[in-house]
């Protein structure tokens, strides 16, 4: 079972926290947020937990992990979106349930205008492995992060 981890501060991108966003590989709509971490941000706790759940599922020898598995840590420089910077990493965290959302004073955010792409936040997440099948054929597998709660830190 994965441990709940508090992320470092990140810039919010593609927030789907008030209603589910577009369907994922499994065809299900989910809540989520893409977390943009500054270059040099300490992601070691997240990386260790992702490696731990991967090892638990596929073994210690990473050369024997499934070919084409999706790594949750992606390079911002690979995208041409506003606010994505070379050298920074991003992670998309998703959930079937609406995440808890509070401001810096731990007050619930209910006004959708208060939480938007570009603001700064932190979140609690859990790492997991996944495998998506279609017609009994694996079409996608990897490590992901489940989104639990979000705290907006700044505009």
Tab-separated table of C-alpha atoms in Angstrom:
chain	number	residue	atom	x	y	z
A	1	UNK	CA	0.000	0.000	0.000
A	2	UNK	CA	1.311	3.403	-0.949
A	3	UNK	CA	2.019	6.115	1.569
A	4	UNK	CA	0.348	9.535	1.318
A	5	UNK	CA	2.924	12.172	0.391
A	6	UNK	CA	2.760	15.970	0.482
A	7	UNK	CA	4.190	17.412	-2.709
A	8	UNK	CA	6.504	20.389	-2.835
A	9	UNK	CA	4.987	23.693	-3.996
A	10	UNK	CA	3.969	23.593	-7.664
A	11	UNK	CA	2.342	25.784	-10.277
A	12	UNK	CA	-1.115	24.576	-11.282
A	13	UNK	CA	-1.819	23.541	-14.867
A	14	UNK	CA	-4.973	21.962	-16.314
A	15	UNK	CA	-7.015	21.979	-13.085
A	16	UNK	CA	-10.073	19.709	-13.170
A	17	UNK	CA	-10.936	19.971	-9.485
A	18	UNK	CA	-14.544	21.172	-9.515
A	19	UNK	CA	-15.758	18.662	-12.123
A	20	UNK	CA	-14.119	15.730	-13.911
A	21	UNK	CA	-11.981	16.450	-16.970
A	22	UNK	CA	-11.641	14.574	-20.238
A	23	UNK	CA	-11.504	10.785	-20.289
A	24	UNK	CA	-8.187	9.016	-19.636
A	25	UNK	CA	-6.804	5.801	-21.230
A	26	UNK	CA	-9.437	3.775	-19.365
A	27	UNK	CA	-12.234	5.891	-20.861
A	28	UNK	CA	-13.226	7.320	-17.467
A	29	UNK	CA	-13.535	11.004	-16.668
A	30	UNK	CA	-11.490	11.971	-13.616
A	31	UNK	CA	-10.689	14.936	-11.425
A	32	UNK	CA	-7.088	16.035	-11.617
A	33	UNK	CA	-4.370	18.607	-11.802
A	34	UNK	CA	-1.047	18.832	-13.585
A	35	UNK	CA	1.663	19.895	-11.140
A	36	UNK	CA	4.521	21.986	-12.572
A	37	UNK	CA	7.610	21.780	-10.381
A	38	UNK	CA	10.401	24.354	-10.660
A	39	UNK	CA	13.779	23.157	-11.945
A	40	UNK	CA	15.690	21.769	-8.973
A	41	UNK	CA	12.572	21.074	-6.866
A	42	UNK	CA	13.147	18.202	-4.439
A	43	UNK	CA	10.997	15.388	-5.832
A	44	UNK	CA	12.983	12.646	-4.098
A	45	UNK	CA	10.156	11.543	-1.807
A	46	UNK	CA	7.764	11.251	-4.772
A	47	UNK	CA	10.397	9.455	-6.863
A	48	UNK	CA	11.195	7.007	-4.054
A	49	UNK	CA	7.535	6.147	-3.558
A	50	UNK	CA	6.993	5.689	-7.309
A	51	UNK	CA	10.033	3.379	-7.453
A	52	UNK	CA	8.792	1.473	-4.408
A	53	UNK	CA	5.348	0.722	-5.885
A	54	UNK	CA	6.944	-0.185	-9.228
A	55	UNK	CA	9.363	-2.585	-7.526
A	56	UNK	CA	6.529	-4.063	-5.474
A	57	UNK	CA	4.589	-4.775	-8.701
A	58	UNK	CA	7.311	-5.640	-11.233
A	59	UNK	CA	10.402	-6.537	-9.182
A	60	UNK	CA	13.702	-4.896	-8.290
A	61	UNK	CA	15.324	-5.377	-11.717
A	62	UNK	CA	14.059	-2.420	-13.763
A	63	UNK	CA	15.293	-4.067	-16.974
A	64	UNK	CA	12.487	-6.587	-16.443
A	65	UNK	CA	9.788	-3.972	-15.991
A	66	UNK	CA	7.193	-3.931	-18.818
A	67	UNK	CA	8.372	-2.356	-22.056
A	68	UNK	CA	6.809	1.061	-22.669
A	69	UNK	CA	5.644	1.600	-19.086
A	70	UNK	CA	4.622	5.213	-18.455
A	71	UNK	CA	6.772	7.157	-16.016
A	72	UNK	CA	4.788	9.800	-14.072
A	73	UNK	CA	7.715	12.277	-14.075
A	74	UNK	CA	7.711	14.193	-17.345
A	75	UNK	CA	9.869	17.025	-18.704
A	76	UNK	CA	8.161	20.420	-18.966
A	77	UNK	CA	10.526	21.359	-21.796
A	78	UNK	CA	8.887	18.681	-23.971
A	79	UNK	CA	5.679	20.752	-24.063
A	80	UNK	CA	5.109	24.105	-25.740
A	81	UNK	CA	2.534	25.346	-23.207
A	82	UNK	CA	2.673	28.718	-21.439
A	83	UNK	CA	4.308	28.386	-18.027
A	84	UNK	CA	6.182	25.149	-18.830
A	85	UNK	CA	9.937	25.684	-18.414
A	86	UNK	CA	12.927	23.681	-19.593
A	87	UNK	CA	14.509	21.734	-16.757
A	88	UNK	CA	11.285	21.510	-14.759
A	89	UNK	CA	9.289	18.331	-14.203
A	90	UNK	CA	5.552	17.827	-14.197
A	91	UNK	CA	3.228	15.168	-12.849
A	92	UNK	CA	-0.451	14.685	-13.640
A	93	UNK	CA	-2.363	13.446	-10.585
A	94	UNK	CA	-5.924	12.161	-10.949
A	95	UNK	CA	-8.806	10.864	-8.875
A	96	UNK	CA	-12.256	9.348	-9.349
A	97	UNK	CA	-13.366	11.391	-6.326
A	98	UNK	CA	-13.407	15.169	-6.108
A	99	UNK	CA	-10.291	16.248	-4.176
A	100	UNK	CA	-10.476	18.352	-1.053
A	101	UNK	CA	-9.533	21.941	-1.921
A	102	UNK	CA	-8.572	24.618	0.620
A	103	UNK	CA	-6.791	27.952	0.668
A	104	UNK	CA	-3.656	28.843	2.651
A	105	UNK	CA	-5.818	29.335	5.790
A	106	UNK	CA	-7.334	25.815	5.392
A	107	UNK	CA	-10.717	27.244	4.381
A	108	UNK	CA	-12.668	25.375	1.690
A	109	UNK	CA	-12.465	26.895	-1.773
A	110	UNK	CA	-15.911	26.861	-3.350
A	111	UNK	CA	-15.548	29.774	-5.784
A	112	UNK	CA	-14.153	28.300	-8.999
A	113	UNK	CA	-12.466	31.627	-9.842
A	114	UNK	CA	-10.185	31.191	-6.784
A	115	UNK	CA	-8.367	28.105	-8.108
A	116	UNK	CA	-7.019	28.384	-11.635
A	117	UNK	CA	-4.127	27.492	-13.943
A	118	UNK	CA	-1.131	29.561	-12.864
A	119	UNK	CA	-1.766	29.712	-9.126
A	120	UNK	CA	0.546	27.897	-6.705
A	121	UNK	CA	-0.430	24.932	-4.565
A	122	UNK	CA	0.688	21.737	-2.903
A	123	UNK	CA	-1.162	18.429	-2.730
A	124	UNK	CA	-1.342	15.076	-1.021
A	125	UNK	CA	-0.931	12.156	-3.403
A	126	UNK	CA	-0.413	8.385	-3.399
A	127	UNK	CA	1.629	6.440	-5.960
A	128	UNK	CA	0.140	3.394	-7.682
A	129	UNK	CA	0.779	1.069	-10.613
A	130	UNK	CA	-1.853	0.640	-13.296
A	131	UNK	CA	-2.667	-1.491	-16.291
A	132	UNK	CA	-5.372	-0.547	-18.803
A	133	UNK	CA	-6.861	-3.333	-20.906
A	134	UNK	CA	-9.117	-3.186	-23.926
A	135	UNK	CA	-10.573	-6.420	-25.286
A	136	UNK	CA	-8.258	-8.329	-22.923
A	137	UNK	CA	-5.148	-6.669	-24.406
A	138	UNK	CA	-2.959	-4.352	-22.329
A	139	UNK	CA	-2.964	-0.942	-24.025
A	140	UNK	CA	-1.228	1.063	-21.309
A	141	UNK	CA	0.626	0.468	-18.030
A	142	UNK	CA	2.748	2.519	-15.722
A	143	UNK	CA	3.005	4.363	-12.446
A	144	UNK	CA	0.686	7.201	-11.561
A	145	UNK	CA	-0.284	9.410	-8.653
A	146	UNK	CA	-3.729	9.511	-7.103
A	147	UNK	CA	-4.849	12.986	-6.067
A	148	UNK	CA	-6.279	13.393	-2.559
A	149	UNK	CA	-6.244	16.993	-1.312
A	150	UNK	CA	-4.979	20.336	-2.628
A	151	UNK	CA	-4.008	23.468	-0.767
A	152	UNK	CA	-3.714	26.699	-2.725
A	153	UNK	CA	-0.657	28.579	-1.468
A	154	UNK	CA	-0.519	31.740	-3.601
A	155	UNK	CA	-1.802	33.518	-6.692
